[in-house]
Amino acid sequence: MKSKTAILLLNLGTPDSPSRWHVGRYLSEFLNDPRVIDIPWLARKILVNCIIVPFRSGNSSKLYKAIWDKESGSPLLMNTLALQKKLQIAVGDEITVEMAMRYKNPSMDVVLERMHQQGYHKIIVFPLFPQYASSSTGSALQRFMEIVSQWWVIPEIKIISQYFDNDDFINCIVNRAKKYDLAQYDHIIFSYHGLPERQVDKVYTDGVLCKHHDCEETLTESNYYCYKAACYQTTKAIVEKLAIPQDKFTLSFQSRLNNKWLMPFTDKVIEELGVKGAKKILVFSPAFTADCLETLYEIGIEYQEIFHKHGGEKIQLVESLNSGDDWVETIKKLAR
């Protein structure tokens, strides 16, 4: 008897279209997740449904329209589907590759029901988030387990919760950098998606806040699942392989909602570099394995405008791993 195995790729999600209606529905599902906005239930409902969604849907819709492809649609969905297709070819017929989004479509409910009917003996769960965060990896895995826990037969499950310290993953990012002459840039930024400080503090069970765990310098047993520590270690690994001088790069965090998020903030770093006379900046986004709104618009358009306003000329985004052959082979190795 041949064992039936599936790899399930999980990504965050995207609106079904850039219309205000679909963007609002996406934001509502996303932001009502208690792992994303971790405040009391009633406060979250009021904040999300009465303030954020009604007032931000229109603006967010314009941003999505700016990056939406008329033929293939959402860049995030397009890149993830391409990755699924290439990984399926790479692993062959003995393993089935499925893909689902944590929010919206293809939904985890629909995809996992199809997998349930197929009766797999083993499911390898691969969230496309290199550094663990409760609001991304944690939420996706929780939803996966909620659904699968209802099955009468629960198969063998392997979960790959993070891989920021995997050498092949780092090499994939280094390979993207080879397209650019690093010496031609005045500064290099490693921009990661931001998180509220309280969310990284919750990682620790010793009662000591994240800022006292030396996450910028060392990786230990206690901070291994700290998103901040993982971001710093990811950057250190890339910097070492590319031989980037310490004074030529900055690690920062983007997409903040307020000043109680992880610092420094990418937009402020870019502003300061422009004021100091930098003309060309290269930006890596190692928390995003697929190009999306945060890379294509926030970095590629919004930050370019900020930089130009303060005297800079060009921000060059290093593309994400997307469906590159090296990234496909890395997932194949990690899964097996």
JSON list of N, CA and C in Angstrom, two decimals, residues 276-307:
[
{"chain": "A", "resi": 276, "resn": "LYS", "atom": "N", "xyz": [19.95, 62.98, 4.90]},
{"chain": "A", "resi": 276, "resn": "LYS", "atom": "CA", "xyz": [21.41, 62.91, 5.04]},
{"chain": "A", "resi": 276, "resn": "LYS", "atom": "C", "xyz": [22.14, 62.86, 3.71]},
{"chain": "A", "resi": 277, "resn": "GLY", "atom": "N", "xyz": [21.40, 62.80, 2.60]},
{"chain": "A", "resi": 277, "resn": "GLY", "atom": "CA", "xyz": [22.05, 62.86, 1.30]},
{"chain": "A", "resi": 277, "resn": "GLY", "atom": "C", "xyz": [22.10, 61.57, 0.51]},
{"chain": "A", "resi": 278, "resn": "ALA", "atom": "N", "xyz": [21.51, 60.49, 1.01]},
{"chain": "A", "resi": 278, "resn": "ALA", "atom": "CA", "xyz": [21.50, 59.23, 0.25]},
{"chain": "A", "resi": 278, "resn": "ALA", "atom": "C", "xyz": [20.67, 59.40, -1.02]},
{"chain": "A", "resi": 279, "resn": "LYS", "atom": "N", "xyz": [21.16, 58.85, -2.12]},
{"chain": "A", "resi": 279, "resn": "LYS", "atom": "CA", "xyz": [20.45, 58.97, -3.40]},
{"chain": "A", "resi": 279, "resn": "LYS", "atom": "C", "xyz": [19.87, 57.65, -3.88]},
{"chain": "A", "resi": 280, "resn": "LYS", "atom": "N", "xyz": [20.53, 56.56, -3.55]},
{"chain": "A", "resi": 280, "resn": "LYS", "atom": "CA", "xyz": [20.05, 55.24, -4.00]},
{"chain": "A", "resi": 280, "resn": "LYS", "atom": "C", "xyz": [20.02, 54.27, -2.83]},
{"chain": "A", "resi": 281, "resn": "ILE", "atom": "N", "xyz": [18.88, 53.62, -2.64]},
{"chain": "A", "resi": 281, "resn": "ILE", "atom": "CA", "xyz": [18.71, 52.66, -1.54]},
{"chain": "A", "resi": 281, "resn": "ILE", "atom": "C", "xyz": [18.22, 51.34, -2.10]},
{"chain": "A", "resi": 282, "resn": "LEU", "atom": "N", "xyz": [18.77, 50.25, -1.59]},
{"chain": "A", "resi": 282, "resn": "LEU", "atom": "CA", "xyz": [18.31, 48.90, -1.94]},
{"chain": "A", "resi": 282, "resn": "LEU", "atom": "C", "xyz": [17.54, 48.35, -0.75]},
{"chain": "A", "resi": 283, "resn": "VAL", "atom": "N", "xyz": [16.34, 47.82, -0.99]},
{"chain": "A", "resi": 283, "resn": "VAL", "atom": "CA", "xyz": [15.49, 47.34, 0.10]},
{"chain": "A", "resi": 283, "resn": "VAL", "atom": "C", "xyz": [15.17, 45.86, -0.06]},
{"chain": "A", "resi": 284, "resn": "PHE", "atom": "N", "xyz": [15.53, 45.07, 0.94]},
{"chain": "A", "resi": 284, "resn": "PHE", "atom": "CA", "xyz": [15.14, 43.66, 1.04]},
{"chain": "A", "resi": 284, "resn": "PHE", "atom": "C", "xyz": [13.88, 43.57, 1.90]},
{"chain": "A", "resi": 285, "resn": "SER", "atom": "N", "xyz": [13.04, 42.57, 1.62]},
{"chain": "A", "resi": 285, "resn": "SER", "atom": "CA", "xyz": [11.85, 42.33, 2.46]},
{"chain": "A", "resi": 285, "resn": "SER", "atom": "C", "xyz": [11.80, 40.85, 2.83]},
{"chain": "A", "resi": 286, "resn": "PRO", "atom": "N", "xyz": [12.68, 40.40, 3.73]},
{"chain": "A", "resi": 286, "resn": "PRO", "atom": "CA", "xyz": [12.85, 38.97, 4.00]},
{"chain": "A", "resi": 286, "resn": "PRO", "atom": "C", "xyz": [11.71, 38.29, 4.75]},
{"chain": "A", "resi": 287, "resn": "ALA", "atom": "N", "xyz": [10.71, 39.04, 5.20]},
{"chain": "A", "resi": 287, "resn": "ALA", "atom": "CA", "xyz": [9.56, 38.41, 5.86]},
{"chain": "A", "resi": 287, "resn": "ALA", "atom": "C", "xyz": [8.49, 38.01, 4.85]},
{"chain": "A", "resi": 288, "resn": "PHE", "atom": "N", "xyz": [8.62, 38.50, 3.61]},
{"chain": "A", "resi": 288, "resn": "PHE", "atom": "CA", "xyz": [7.63, 38.22, 2.58]},
{"chain": "A", "resi": 288, "resn": "PHE", "atom": "C", "xyz": [8.24, 37.28, 1.54]},
{"chain": "A", "resi": 289, "resn": "THR", "atom": "N", "xyz": [7.68, 36.09, 1.42]},
{"chain": "A", "resi": 289, "resn": "THR", "atom": "CA", "xyz": [8.19, 35.15, 0.42]},
{"chain": "A", "resi": 289, "resn": "THR", "atom": "C", "xyz": [7.53, 35.36, -0.94]},
{"chain": "A", "resi": 290, "resn": "ALA", "atom": "N", "xyz": [6.43, 36.11, -0.97]},
{"chain": "A", "resi": 290, "resn": "ALA", "atom": "CA", "xyz": [5.75, 36.41, -2.23]},
{"chain": "A", "resi": 290, "resn": "ALA", "atom": "C", "xyz": [5.48, 37.91, -2.28]},
{"chain": "A", "resi": 291, "resn": "ASP", "atom": "N", "xyz": [5.74, 38.52, -3.41]},
{"chain": "A", "resi": 291, "resn": "ASP", "atom": "CA", "xyz": [5.46, 39.94, -3.55]},
{"chain": "A", "resi": 291, "resn": "ASP", "atom": "C", "xyz": [3.97, 40.22, -3.42]},
{"chain": "A", "resi": 292, "resn": "CYS", "atom": "N", "xyz": [3.66, 41.33, -2.76]},
{"chain": "A", "resi": 292, "resn": "CYS", "atom": "CA", "xyz": [2.27, 41.62, -2.38]},
{"chain": "A", "resi": 292, "resn": "CYS", "atom": "C", "xyz": [2.12, 43.12, -2.18]},
{"chain": "A", "resi": 293, "resn": "LEU", "atom": "N", "xyz": [1.04, 43.54, -1.57]},
{"chain": "A", "resi": 293, "resn": "LEU", "atom": "CA", "xyz": [0.77, 44.96, -1.36]},
{"chain": "A", "resi": 293, "resn": "LEU", "atom": "C", "xyz": [1.90, 45.62, -0.58]},
{"chain": "A", "resi": 294, "resn": "GLU", "atom": "N", "xyz": [2.40, 44.93, 0.45]},
{"chain": "A", "resi": 294, "resn": "GLU", "atom": "CA", "xyz": [3.42, 45.52, 1.32]},
{"chain": "A", "resi": 294, "resn": "GLU", "atom": "C", "xyz": [4.76, 45.73, 0.59]},
{"chain": "A", "resi": 295, "resn": "THR", "atom": "N", "xyz": [5.08, 44.89, -0.37]},
{"chain": "A", "resi": 295, "resn": "THR", "atom": "CA", "xyz": [6.34, 45.06, -1.09]},
{"chain": "A", "resi": 295, "resn": "THR", "atom": "C", "xyz": [6.15, 45.93, -2.33]},
{"chain": "A", "resi": 296, "resn": "LEU", "atom": "N", "xyz": [5.17, 45.59, -3.15]},
{"chain": "A", "resi": 296, "resn": "LEU", "atom": "CA", "xyz": [5.00, 46.27, -4.43]},
{"chain": "A", "resi": 296, "resn": "LEU", "atom": "C", "xyz": [4.51, 47.70, -4.27]},
{"chain": "A", "resi": 297, "resn": "TYR", "atom": "N", "xyz": [3.59, 47.93, -3.33]},
{"chain": "A", "resi": 297, "resn": "TYR", "atom": "CA", "xyz": [3.08, 49.29, -3.17]},
{"chain": "A", "resi": 297, "resn": "TYR", "atom": "C", "xyz": [3.78, 50.04, -2.03]},
{"chain": "A", "resi": 298, "resn": "GLU", "atom": "N", "xyz": [3.78, 49.46, -0.83]},
{"chain": "A", "resi": 298, "resn": "GLU", "atom": "CA", "xyz": [4.31, 50.20, 0.31]},
{"chain": "A", "resi": 298, "resn": "GLU", "atom": "C", "xyz": [5.78, 50.55, 0.11]},
{"chain": "A", "resi": 299, "resn": "ILE", "atom": "N", "xyz": [6.58, 49.56, -0.30]},
{"chain": "A", "resi": 299, "resn": "ILE", "atom": "CA", "xyz": [8.00, 49.83, -0.53]},
{"chain": "A", "resi": 299, "resn": "ILE", "atom": "C", "xyz": [8.23, 50.45, -1.90]},
{"chain": "A", "resi": 300, "resn": "GLY", "atom": "N", "xyz": [7.66, 49.83, -2.93]},
{"chain": "A", "resi": 300, "resn": "GLY", "atom": "CA", "xyz": [7.95, 50.24, -4.30]},
{"chain": "A", "resi": 300, "resn": "GLY", "atom": "C", "xyz": [7.37, 51.58, -4.71]},
{"chain": "A", "resi": 301, "resn": "ILE", "atom": "N", "xyz": [6.27, 51.99, -4.12]},
{"chain": "A", "resi": 301, "resn": "ILE", "atom": "CA", "xyz": [5.63, 53.24, -4.51]},
{"chain": "A", "resi": 301, "resn": "ILE", "atom": "C", "xyz": [5.62, 54.26, -3.37]},
{"chain": "A", "resi": 302, "resn": "GLU", "atom": "N", "xyz": [5.03, 53.87, -2.24]},
{"chain": "A", "resi": 302, "resn": "GLU", "atom": "CA", "xyz": [4.88, 54.82, -1.12]},
{"chain": "A", "resi": 302, "resn": "GLU", "atom": "C", "xyz": [6.23, 55.28, -0.59]},
{"chain": "A", "resi": 303, "resn": "TYR", "atom": "N", "xyz": [7.14, 54.33, -0.34]},
{"chain": "A", "resi": 303, "resn": "TYR", "atom": "CA", "xyz": [8.44, 54.71, 0.21]},
{"chain": "A", "resi": 303, "resn": "TYR", "atom": "C", "xyz": [9.29, 55.45, -0.82]},
{"chain": "A", "resi": 304, "resn": "GLN", "atom": "N", "xyz": [9.09, 55.13, -2.10]},
{"chain": "A", "resi": 304, "resn": "GLN", "atom": "CA", "xyz": [9.78, 55.87, -3.15]},
{"chain": "A", "resi": 304, "resn": "GLN", "atom": "C", "xyz": [9.38, 57.35, -3.10]},
{"chain": "A", "resi": 305, "resn": "GLU", "atom": "N", "xyz": [8.10, 57.61, -2.88]},
{"chain": "A", "resi": 305, "resn": "GLU", "atom": "CA", "xyz": [7.62, 58.99, -2.80]},
{"chain": "A", "resi": 305, "resn": "GLU", "atom": "C", "xyz": [8.21, 59.71, -1.59]},
{"chain": "A", "resi": 306, "resn": "ILE", "atom": "N", "xyz": [8.28, 59.00, -0.45]},
{"chain": "A", "resi": 306, "resn": "ILE", "atom": "CA", "xyz": [8.87, 59.60, 0.77]},
{"chain": "A", "resi": 306, "resn": "ILE", "atom": "C", "xyz": [10.34, 59.93, 0.53]},
{"chain": "A", "resi": 307, "resn": "PHE", "atom": "N", "xyz": [11.05, 58.99, -0.08]},
{"chain": "A", "resi": 307, "resn": "PHE", "atom": "CA", "xyz": [12.49, 59.17, -0.33]},
{"chain": "A", "resi": 307, "resn": "PHE", "atom": "C", "xyz": [12.74, 60.35, -1.26]}
]
